[in-house]
Tab-separated table of C-alpha atoms in Angstrom:
chain	number	residue	atom	x	y	z
A	8	MET	CA	-0.034	0.013	-0.040
A	9	LYS	CA	1.410	3.333	-1.058
A	10	PHE	CA	2.355	5.961	1.616
A	11	PRO	CA	-0.185	8.840	1.457
A	12	ALA	CA	2.365	11.547	0.733
A	13	SER	CA	-0.133	13.514	-1.491
A	14	VAL	CA	-2.510	13.918	1.543
A	15	LEU	CA	0.365	15.022	3.770
A	16	ALA	CA	1.466	17.645	1.139
A	17	SER	CA	-2.073	18.955	0.693
A	18	VAL	CA	-2.619	19.403	4.467
A	19	PHE	CA	0.851	21.026	4.975
A	20	LEU	CA	0.163	23.636	2.281
A	21	PHE	CA	-3.387	24.178	3.561
A	22	VAL	CA	-2.330	24.707	7.160
A	23	ALA	CA	0.944	26.761	6.306
A	24	GLU	CA	-0.835	29.041	3.861
A	25	THR	CA	-3.802	29.843	6.247
A	26	THR	CA	-1.476	30.490	9.149
A	27	ALA	CA	0.747	32.810	7.039
A	28	ALA	CA	-2.342	34.609	5.788
A	29	LEU	CA	-3.669	35.236	9.423
A	30	TYR	CA	-0.253	36.501	10.443
A	31	LEU	CA	0.004	38.840	7.360
A	32	SER	CA	-3.503	40.184	7.857
A	33	SER	CA	-2.582	41.038	11.494
A	34	THR	CA	0.408	43.023	10.293
A	35	TYR	CA	-1.792	44.965	7.798
A	36	ARG	CA	-4.147	45.688	10.647
A	37	SER	CA	-1.360	47.056	12.840
A	38	GLY	CA	-0.189	49.183	10.002
A	39	GLY	CA	-3.517	50.622	9.245
A	40	ASP	CA	-4.030	48.937	5.926
A	41	GLY	CA	-7.783	47.799	6.282
A	42	ILE	CA	-8.326	47.207	2.606
A	43	TRP	CA	-5.218	44.845	2.297
A	44	GLN	CA	-6.217	43.041	5.479
A	45	ALA	CA	-9.799	42.441	4.210
A	46	LEU	CA	-8.660	41.168	0.814
A	47	THR	CA	-5.966	38.929	2.433
A	48	LEU	CA	-8.616	37.346	4.715
A	49	LEU	CA	-11.110	37.012	1.915
A	50	PHE	CA	-8.750	35.079	-0.391
A	51	SER	CA	-7.739	32.902	2.573
A	52	LEU	CA	-11.105	32.083	4.203
A	53	MET	CA	-13.129	31.639	0.984
A	54	PRO	CA	-10.996	28.676	-0.312
A	55	CYS	CA	-10.959	27.267	3.268
A	56	ALA	CA	-14.707	27.028	3.287
A	57	LEU	CA	-14.759	25.587	-0.328
A	58	VAL	CA	-12.236	22.904	0.746
A	59	GLN	CA	-14.430	21.903	3.694
A	60	LEU	CA	-17.457	21.535	1.349
A	61	THR	CA	-15.429	19.470	-1.106
A	62	LEU	CA	-14.261	17.069	1.526
A	63	LEU	CA	-17.817	16.642	2.811
A	64	PHE	CA	-19.199	16.140	-0.715
A	65	VAL	CA	-16.690	13.574	-1.740
A	66	HIS	CA	-17.081	11.518	1.479
A	67	ARG	CA	-20.897	11.974	1.397
A	68	ASP	CA	-20.889	13.032	5.068
A	69	LEU	CA	-23.942	15.279	4.688
A	70	SER	CA	-26.225	12.298	4.266
A	71	ARG	CA	-24.576	10.327	7.176
A	72	ASP	CA	-24.926	10.741	10.996
A	73	ARG	CA	-21.471	12.142	11.818
A	74	PRO	CA	-22.056	15.312	13.974
A	75	LEU	CA	-18.505	15.400	15.171
A	76	VAL	CA	-17.085	15.534	11.623
A	77	LEU	CA	-19.537	18.167	10.688
A	78	LEU	CA	-18.515	20.301	13.641
A	79	LEU	CA	-14.766	19.956	12.831
A	80	HIS	CA	-15.500	21.065	9.266
A	81	LEU	CA	-17.393	24.087	10.599
A	82	LEU	CA	-14.435	24.965	12.716
A	83	GLN	CA	-12.224	24.709	9.565
A	84	LEU	CA	-10.402	21.651	11.083
A	85	GLY	CA	-11.724	19.160	8.509
A	86	PRO	CA	-8.519	18.544	6.601
A	87	LEU	CA	-6.510	17.912	9.824
A	88	PHE	CA	-9.070	15.325	11.001
A	89	ARG	CA	-9.115	13.722	7.528
A	90	CYS	CA	-5.299	13.485	7.625
A	91	PHE	CA	-5.290	11.938	11.012
A	92	GLU	CA	-7.949	9.431	9.738
A	93	VAL	CA	-5.853	8.584	6.713
A	94	PHE	CA	-2.770	7.820	8.752
A	95	CYS	CA	-4.807	5.724	11.140
A	96	ILE	CA	-6.128	3.628	8.240
A	97	TYR	CA	-2.627	3.356	6.805
A	98	CYS	CA	-1.038	2.230	10.015
A	99	GLN	CA	-3.828	-0.309	10.968
A	100	SER	CA	-3.771	-1.787	7.429
A	101	SER	CA	-0.389	-3.598	7.984
A	102	HIS	CA	-1.599	-5.226	11.195
A	103	ASN	CA	-5.250	-6.188	10.480
A	104	GLU	CA	-6.246	-8.790	7.870
A	105	GLU	CA	-8.789	-7.485	5.355
A	106	PRO	CA	-12.181	-9.083	5.780
A	107	TYR	CA	-13.468	-7.874	2.484
A	108	VAL	CA	-11.477	-7.659	-0.823
A	109	SER	CA	-12.728	-6.454	-4.206
A	110	ILE	CA	-11.225	-7.160	-7.572
A	111	THR	CA	-10.504	-4.360	-10.120
A	112	LYS	CA	-9.495	-4.926	-13.767
A	113	LYS	CA	-7.010	-2.566	-15.370
A	114	ARG	CA	-5.195	-2.765	-18.699
A	115	GLN	CA	-1.494	-2.389	-18.988
A	116	MET	CA	0.275	0.017	-21.342
A	117	PRO	CA	0.617	-1.549	-24.800
A	118	LYS	CA	3.856	-3.370	-25.528
A	119	ASN	CA	4.475	-4.233	-29.145
A	120	GLY	CA	0.943	-3.292	-29.960
A	121	LEU	CA	-0.579	-5.671	-27.326
A	122	SER	CA	-2.237	-4.696	-24.111
A	123	GLU	CA	-2.913	-7.201	-21.312
A	124	GLU	CA	-5.718	-6.856	-18.814
A	125	ILE	CA	-4.615	-7.568	-15.134
A	126	GLU	CA	-6.709	-8.159	-12.107
A	127	LYS	CA	-5.809	-6.589	-8.736
A	128	GLU	CA	-7.209	-7.145	-5.343
A	129	VAL	CA	-8.224	-3.987	-3.479
A	130	GLY	CA	-8.927	-4.197	0.234
A	131	GLN	CA	-11.363	-2.112	2.187
A	132	ALA	CA	-8.519	0.003	3.681
A	133	GLU	CA	-6.961	0.634	0.326
A	134	GLY	CA	-10.339	1.776	-1.088
A	135	LYS	CA	-10.818	4.235	1.792
A	136	LEU	CA	-7.326	5.675	1.109
A	137	PHE	CA	-8.100	6.006	-2.579
A	138	THR	CA	-11.196	8.072	-1.702
A	139	HIS	CA	-9.179	10.177	0.696
A	140	ARG	CA	-6.493	10.859	-1.947
A	141	SER	CA	-9.068	11.768	-4.534
A	142	ALA	CA	-10.758	14.141	-2.075
A	143	PHE	CA	-7.566	15.890	-1.100
A	144	SER	CA	-6.449	16.187	-4.813
A	145	ARG	CA	-9.720	18.055	-5.699
A	146	ALA	CA	-9.379	20.229	-2.530
A	147	SER	CA	-5.804	21.147	-3.552
A	148	VAL	CA	-6.921	22.194	-7.041
A	149	ILE	CA	-9.736	24.402	-5.383
A	150	GLN	CA	-7.428	25.913	-2.873
A	151	ALA	CA	-4.775	26.630	-5.565
A	152	PHE	CA	-6.837	28.482	-8.156
A	153	LEU	CA	-9.668	30.022	-6.043
A	154	GLY	CA	-7.480	31.091	-3.179
A	155	SER	CA	-3.707	30.964	-3.698
A	156	ALA	CA	-3.658	32.374	-7.268
A	157	PRO	CA	-5.599	35.623	-6.404
A	158	GLN	CA	-3.690	35.738	-3.148
A	159	LEU	CA	-0.323	35.711	-4.870
A	160	THR	CA	-1.452	38.316	-7.264
A	161	LEU	CA	-2.606	40.512	-4.469
A	162	GLN	CA	0.567	40.276	-2.363
A	163	LEU	CA	2.812	40.831	-5.339
A	164	TYR	CA	0.716	43.903	-6.321
A	165	ILE	CA	1.094	45.248	-2.690
A	166	SER	CA	4.813	44.739	-2.831
A	167	VAL	CA	5.069	46.660	-6.143
A	168	LEU	CA	3.025	49.650	-4.749
A	169	GLN	CA	4.946	49.760	-1.545
A	170	GLN	CA	8.284	49.055	-3.236
A	171	ASN	CA	9.091	46.839	-0.319
A	172	VAL	CA	8.959	43.064	0.268
A	173	THR	CA	8.891	41.999	3.961
A	174	VAL	CA	10.083	38.627	5.087
A	175	GLY	CA	6.551	37.542	5.990
A	176	ARG	CA	5.121	38.523	2.721
A	177	SER	CA	7.951	36.889	0.724
A	178	PHE	CA	7.436	33.668	2.717
A	179	PHE	CA	3.672	33.900	2.147
A	180	MET	CA	4.126	34.421	-1.670
A	181	THR	CA	6.514	31.453	-1.853
A	182	LEU	CA	3.832	29.208	-0.192
A	183	SER	CA	1.177	30.524	-2.418
A	184	LEU	CA	3.211	29.882	-5.566
A	185	LEU	CA	4.054	26.303	-4.350
A	186	SER	CA	0.379	25.820	-3.586
A	187	ILE	CA	-0.656	26.886	-7.074
A	188	VAL	CA	2.121	24.700	-8.837
A	189	TYR	CA	0.999	21.775	-6.662
A	190	GLY	CA	-2.645	22.293	-7.582
A	191	ALA	CA	-1.803	22.452	-11.332
A	192	LEU	CA	0.360	19.267	-10.922
A	193	ARG	CA	-2.598	17.498	-9.223
A	194	CYS	CA	-4.798	18.853	-11.924
A	195	ASN	CA	-2.549	17.160	-14.617
A	196	ILE	CA	-2.472	13.811	-12.786
A	197	LEU	CA	-6.249	13.925	-12.245
A	198	ALA	CA	-6.768	14.648	-15.964
A	199	ILE	CA	-4.589	11.689	-16.927
A	200	LYS	CA	-6.282	9.258	-14.595
A	201	ILE	CA	-9.749	10.336	-15.636
A	202	LYS	CA	-9.019	10.204	-19.421
A	203	TYR	CA	-7.251	6.809	-19.094
A	204	ASP	CA	-9.363	5.312	-16.372
A	205	GLU	CA	-9.291	1.774	-17.851
A	206	TYR	CA	-5.398	1.691	-17.871
A	207	GLU	CA	-2.952	1.261	-15.052
A	208	VAL	CA	-1.249	4.686	-14.907
A	209	LYS	CA	2.236	4.965	-13.388
A	210	VAL	CA	3.784	8.501	-13.339
A	211	LYS	CA	7.606	8.448	-13.213
A	212	PRO	CA	9.593	10.893	-11.003
A	213	LEU	CA	10.956	12.700	-14.141
A	214	ALA	CA	7.471	13.408	-15.286
A	215	TYR	CA	6.733	15.075	-11.928
A	216	VAL	CA	9.798	17.234	-12.314
A	217	CYS	CA	8.941	18.184	-15.801
A	218	ILE	CA	5.335	19.163	-14.811
A	219	PHE	CA	6.671	21.143	-11.895
A	220	LEU	CA	8.956	23.111	-14.084
A	221	TRP	CA	6.457	23.628	-16.744
A	222	ARG	CA	3.799	24.925	-14.233
A	223	SER	CA	6.310	26.996	-12.289
A	224	PHE	CA	7.413	29.029	-15.291
A	225	GLU	CA	3.868	29.344	-16.654
A	226	ILE	CA	2.198	30.516	-13.523
A	227	ALA	CA	4.987	32.804	-12.257
A	228	THR	CA	5.270	34.642	-15.578
A	229	ARG	CA	1.435	34.981	-15.865
A	230	VAL	CA	1.065	36.441	-12.342
A	231	ILE	CA	3.908	38.912	-12.839
A	232	VAL	CA	2.490	40.125	-16.179
A	233	LEU	CA	-1.045	40.690	-14.593
A	234	VAL	CA	0.587	42.576	-11.670
A	235	LEU	CA	2.689	44.805	-13.927
A	236	PHE	CA	-0.383	45.608	-16.110
A	237	THR	CA	-2.531	46.181	-13.050
A	238	SER	CA	-0.029	48.729	-11.558
A	239	VAL	CA	-0.340	51.090	-14.516
A	240	MET	CA	-3.777	50.412	-15.865
A	241	LYS	CA	-6.126	49.665	-12.858
A	242	THR	CA	-9.331	50.188	-14.785
A	243	TRP	CA	-8.513	48.217	-17.803
A	244	VAL	CA	-7.358	45.184	-15.891
A	245	VAL	CA	-10.899	44.654	-14.797
A	246	LEU	CA	-11.941	44.408	-18.496
A	247	VAL	CA	-9.037	41.911	-19.194
A	248	VAL	CA	-9.991	39.704	-16.240
A	249	LEU	CA	-13.713	39.731	-17.087
A	250	ILE	CA	-13.090	38.774	-20.660
A	251	ASN	CA	-10.751	35.986	-19.618
A	252	PHE	CA	-13.096	34.687	-16.962
A	253	PHE	CA	-16.362	34.760	-18.857
A	254	SER	CA	-14.789	33.306	-21.957
A	255	PHE	CA	-13.772	30.114	-20.133
A	256	PHE	CA	-16.877	30.110	-17.864
A	257	LEU	CA	-19.416	30.272	-20.747
A	258	TYR	CA	-17.539	28.227	-23.283
A	259	PRO	CA	-18.575	24.721	-21.823
A	260	TRP	CA	-22.190	25.976	-21.545
A	261	ILE	CA	-22.259	27.255	-25.106
A	262	LEU	CA	-20.967	23.865	-26.394
A	263	PHE	CA	-23.545	22.092	-24.300
A	264	TRP	CA	-26.201	24.478	-25.668
A	265	PHE	CA	-25.294	23.662	-29.265
A	266	SER	CA	-25.016	20.009	-28.727
A	267	GLY	CA	-28.726	19.707	-28.024
A	268	SER	CA	-28.062	17.103	-25.229
A	269	PRO	CA	-30.446	16.709	-22.333
A	270	PHE	CA	-29.580	18.265	-18.939
A	271	PRO	CA	-27.250	15.840	-17.031
A	272	GLU	CA	-28.965	14.096	-14.131
A	273	ASN	CA	-26.386	11.455	-13.206
A	274	ILE	CA	-23.753	13.613	-11.525
A	275	GLU	CA	-24.774	12.651	-8.017
A	276	LYS	CA	-27.898	10.640	-7.100
A	277	ALA	CA	-28.519	12.692	-3.919
A	278	LEU	CA	-28.580	16.000	-5.758
A	279	THR	CA	-31.730	17.531	-7.103
A	280	ARG	CA	-31.846	19.506	-10.392
A	281	VAL	CA	-31.122	22.739	-8.616
A	282	GLY	CA	-28.182	21.100	-6.747
A	283	THR	CA	-26.934	19.645	-9.982
A	284	THR	CA	-26.977	23.145	-11.600
A	285	ILE	CA	-25.198	24.637	-8.647
A	286	ALA	CA	-22.480	21.939	-8.803
A	287	LEU	CA	-22.039	22.416	-12.595
A	288	CYS	CA	-21.771	26.182	-12.139
A	289	PHE	CA	-19.130	25.691	-9.448
A	290	LEU	CA	-17.263	23.287	-11.723
A	291	THR	CA	-17.204	25.819	-14.591
A	292	LEU	CA	-16.115	28.513	-12.086
A	293	LEU	CA	-13.143	26.393	-11.130
A	294	TYR	CA	-12.521	25.661	-14.781
A	295	ALA	CA	-12.421	29.352	-15.562
A	296	GLY	CA	-10.215	30.005	-12.546
A	297	ILE	CA	-7.626	27.479	-13.692
A	298	ASN	CA	-7.478	28.772	-17.254
A	299	MET	CA	-7.052	32.216	-16.151
A	300	PHE	CA	-3.611	31.384	-14.930
A	301	CYS	CA	-2.530	28.186	-16.771
A	302	TRP	CA	-3.738	25.470	-19.125
A	303	SER	CA	-6.284	23.301	-17.326
A	304	ALA	CA	-5.114	20.007	-19.050
A	305	VAL	CA	-8.792	18.970	-19.467
A	306	GLN	CA	-11.673	20.133	-21.622
A	307	LEU	CA	-14.911	20.464	-19.647
A	308	LYS	CA	-17.777	18.774	-21.504
A	309	ILE	CA	-21.128	19.020	-19.768
A	310	ASP	CA	-22.994	16.682	-22.008
A	311	ASN	CA	-20.475	13.903	-21.222
A	312	PRO	CA	-21.284	11.563	-18.298
A	313	ASP	CA	-17.726	12.010	-16.907
A	314	LEU	CA	-17.944	15.807	-17.598
A	315	ILE	CA	-14.563	15.675	-19.190
A	316	SER	CA	-13.725	15.110	-22.800
A	317	LYS	CA	-11.267	12.105	-23.121
A	318	SER	CA	-9.946	13.074	-26.558
A	319	GLN	CA	-6.402	14.585	-26.837
A	320	ASN	CA	-6.841	17.704	-28.903
A	321	TRP	CA	-3.317	19.179	-29.686
A	322	TYR	CA	-4.771	22.033	-31.754
A	323	ARG	CA	-6.830	23.363	-28.771
A	324	LEU	CA	-3.607	23.220	-26.647
A	325	LEU	CA	-1.737	25.084	-29.483
A	326	VAL	CA	-4.423	27.830	-29.782
A	327	TYR	CA	-4.525	28.309	-26.070
A	328	TYR	CA	-0.838	28.961	-25.738
A	329	MET	CA	-0.556	31.055	-28.836
A	330	ILE	CA	-3.360	33.360	-27.633
A	331	ARG	CA	-2.017	33.486	-24.106
A	332	PHE	CA	1.512	34.436	-25.436
A	333	ILE	CA	0.106	37.154	-27.584
A	334	GLU	CA	-1.980	38.525	-24.694
A	335	ASN	CA	1.048	38.503	-22.347
A	336	ALA	CA	3.097	40.350	-24.935
A	337	ILE	CA	0.374	42.951	-25.487
A	338	LEU	CA	-0.008	43.514	-21.745
A	339	LEU	CA	3.702	43.949	-21.315
A	340	LEU	CA	3.757	46.355	-24.234
A	341	LEU	CA	1.043	48.470	-22.636
A	342	TRP	CA	2.905	48.382	-19.340
A	343	TYR	CA	6.080	49.509	-21.061
A	344	ILE	CA	4.200	52.466	-22.730
A	345	PHE	CA	2.387	53.691	-19.593
A	346	LYS	CA	4.894	52.691	-16.960
A	347	THR	CA	5.317	55.151	-13.983
A	348	ASP	CA	8.172	56.458	-11.951
A	349	ILE	CA	8.122	53.508	-9.590
A	350	TYR	CA	9.793	51.435	-12.323
A	351	MET	CA	12.623	54.078	-12.754
A	352	TYR	CA	15.336	51.648	-11.677
A	353	VAL	CA	13.919	48.708	-13.590
A	354	CYS	CA	15.348	47.820	-16.980
A	355	ALA	CA	11.974	47.429	-18.687
A	356	PRO	CA	13.165	45.867	-22.029
A	357	LEU	CA	15.171	43.238	-20.123
A	358	LEU	CA	12.292	42.485	-17.829
A	359	ILE	CA	9.924	42.002	-20.834
A	360	LEU	CA	12.467	39.737	-22.585
A	361	GLN	CA	12.893	37.701	-19.349
A	362	LEU	CA	9.194	37.212	-18.959
A	363	LEU	CA	8.556	36.180	-22.515
A	364	VAL	CA	11.526	33.833	-22.468
A	365	GLY	CA	10.164	32.377	-19.228
A	366	TYR	CA	6.757	31.667	-20.831
A	367	CYS	CA	8.480	29.977	-23.779
A	368	ALA	CA	10.467	27.874	-21.305
A	369	ALA	CA	7.164	26.765	-19.832
A	370	ILE	CA	5.948	25.813	-23.335
A	371	LEU	CA	9.235	23.918	-23.920
A	372	PHE	CA	8.933	21.864	-20.685
A	373	MET	CA	5.217	21.097	-21.609
A	374	LEU	CA	6.303	19.806	-24.956
A	375	VAL	CA	9.087	17.656	-23.427
A	376	PHE	CA	6.567	16.153	-20.954
A	377	TYR	CA	4.025	15.238	-23.586
A	378	GLN	CA	6.692	13.929	-25.992
A	379	PHE	CA	8.878	11.919	-23.607
A	380	PHE	CA	7.437	11.622	-20.113
A	381	HIS	CA	3.656	11.339	-20.449
A	382	PRO	CA	2.742	7.860	-18.900
A	383	CYS	CA	0.179	7.165	-21.671
A	384	LYS	CA	2.089	8.550	-24.625
A	385	LYS	CA	1.774	5.148	-26.312
A	386	LEU	CA	-1.947	5.637	-26.542
A	387	PHE	CA	-1.748	8.958	-28.429
A	388	SER	CA	-3.049	8.817	-32.027
A	389	SER	CA	-0.279	11.315	-32.972
A	390	SER	CA	2.640	12.619	-30.920
A	391	VAL	CA	3.478	16.282	-30.246
A	392	SER	CA	6.207	16.300	-32.903
A	393	GLU	CA	3.934	14.766	-35.578
A	394	SER	CA	1.203	17.176	-34.853
A	395	PHE	CA	3.708	20.058	-34.992
A	396	ARG	CA	5.021	18.905	-38.302
A	397	ALA	CA	1.467	18.587	-39.683
A	398	TRP	CA	0.704	22.196	-38.544
A	399	LEU	CA	3.910	23.431	-40.178
A	400	ARG	CA	2.848	21.691	-43.447
A	401	CYS	CA	-0.607	23.300	-43.291
A	402	VAL	CA	1.002	26.764	-42.688
A	403	CYS	CA	3.747	26.441	-45.212
A	404	TRP	CA	1.844	24.783	-48.090
A	405	PRO	CA	0.250	27.925	-49.397
A	406	CYS	CA	3.706	29.661	-49.605
A	407	ARG	CA	5.233	26.595	-51.269
A	408	ARG	CA	2.483	26.421	-53.737
A	409	GLN	CA	2.731	30.054	-54.680
A	410	GLU	CA	6.471	29.918	-55.476
A	411	PRO	CA	6.318	27.365	-58.220
A	412	CYS	CA	3.368	29.271	-59.790
A	413	GLU	CA	5.370	32.521	-59.824
A	414	SER	CA	8.502	30.741	-61.237
A	415	THR	CA	6.433	28.919	-63.942
A	416	GLY	CA	4.841	32.326	-64.934
A	417	LYS	CA	8.276	33.789	-65.388
A	418	THR	CA	9.453	30.821	-67.433
A	419	ASP	CA	6.304	31.067	-69.707
A	420	LEU	CA	7.054	34.801	-70.302
A	421	LYS	CA	10.704	34.144	-71.103
A	422	LEU	CA	9.855	31.348	-73.584
A	423	SER	CA	7.220	33.370	-75.381
A	424	THR	CA	9.700	36.295	-75.640
A	425	ASP	CA	12.413	34.105	-77.074
A	426	ARG	CA	9.983	32.646	-79.610
A	427	ASP	CA	8.943	36.115	-80.685
A	428	GLU	CA	12.543	37.240	-81.252
A	429	THR	CA	13.610	34.107	-83.232
A	430	PRO	CA	13.660	35.074	-87.061
A	431	SER	CA	11.288	33.216	-89.301
A	432	SER	CA	12.778	31.204	-92.300
A	433	SER	CA	11.341	28.935	-94.833
A	434	LYS	CA	14.292	26.617	-94.629
A	435	ILE	CA	14.158	26.307	-90.915
A	436	SER	CA	11.245	24.436	-89.469
A	437	PRO	CA	11.550	24.216	-85.717
A	438	GLU	CA	9.956	21.386	-83.853
A	439	PRO	CA	6.687	22.284	-82.078
A	440	THR	CA	7.223	22.875	-78.385
A	441	GLN	CA	4.483	22.227	-75.820
A	442	ILE	CA	4.325	25.001	-73.301
A	443	LEU	CA	2.527	24.458	-70.021
A	444	SER	CA	0.707	27.414	-68.494
A	445	GLY	CA	1.279	28.313	-64.891
A	446	ASP	CA	-2.252	27.299	-63.852
A	447	ASP	CA	-1.816	23.786	-65.512
A	448	LEU	CA	1.480	23.247	-63.605
A	449	CYS	CA	-0.039	24.228	-60.266
A	450	SER	CA	-3.052	21.977	-60.782
A	451	ALA	CA	-0.601	19.113	-61.677
């Protein structure tokens, strides 16, 4: 049985970030910064409440008679209690014999074109640990993108305005960045396990390192770009945020509307139609929050029973990163044009170059992951390199087709000119020459 390291990491980040937020808000209060204190507490307590609801929802404790558990969640101590419960189960599993064992069937990764199906015995304790891991993974994603991401943006913005970074704030921003990167990593792993549910997925350590570097560069550069733009154009940043948010929030609903599918009723049996609507709205809210800062790794599909599209669409990935890169470049250009005196000692061109190169490094690590370290790369219909070559052929084909046409037109003009300049003679009878037009050659 695997050691529940993911549960321990999730609880550590949850407790450390909440404690640091409370300490930092107290410093803002003592300094007379009421607005910064209120926003810091908001971005800390809101994800805490959502994490408690997520753990209750996954474990279905609302429909069970467990008043002590509900009380601990109301006191925001639910993750600590769940972590204690996980380690109790883990420690007792090695001493007690399992009275009940279920059998699961998983397919192995194809080898030489063949895939074998294996059976695995899953005990009751291992099943409980799997539920706990799943709950904490979802809670980490919620905490990262609905709490840590706006919190990191806020604290970095305060540092830019005050032109000062205290030790407490720097430590808090480091924790927030780690929380976001860890949430994005869990999002990647969840997406892989949901898409390839029938296969036995094993993620190698190098894959974790590659995802960590990919997400670190992507999220850090995105947050810095947003903060720089906000510091010089406070009004326009609201428009940028609203366009980004509602584009990703409404996109799954628009696809669902055009699909003509009936309203999904099988998300959770205990939920009514209103509860299902609220759950779907919250899911699209989280989906929009993730895509505001980084690629979500999944495509939300409301008309699908699993709510996630299992197809691997490289072109959607390509379009996302192209648009995001162009958006970052435009925001940096506007910051460079309208920057104020607080950036007097900052080399603006060098900073812009570093941020764009950092985002390109994130894209590079992402391509390396999908090309070499993805645990299910053997199941891809086409690899990243093949899709990239196909895209280049589609882009370069019109240019390659235009060049032969132009060269053929010049050749036709030269041949016709030479024929007109040749003197006619009754003794000389030149052989007939077949001249192809430019259109005929292009069609050939």
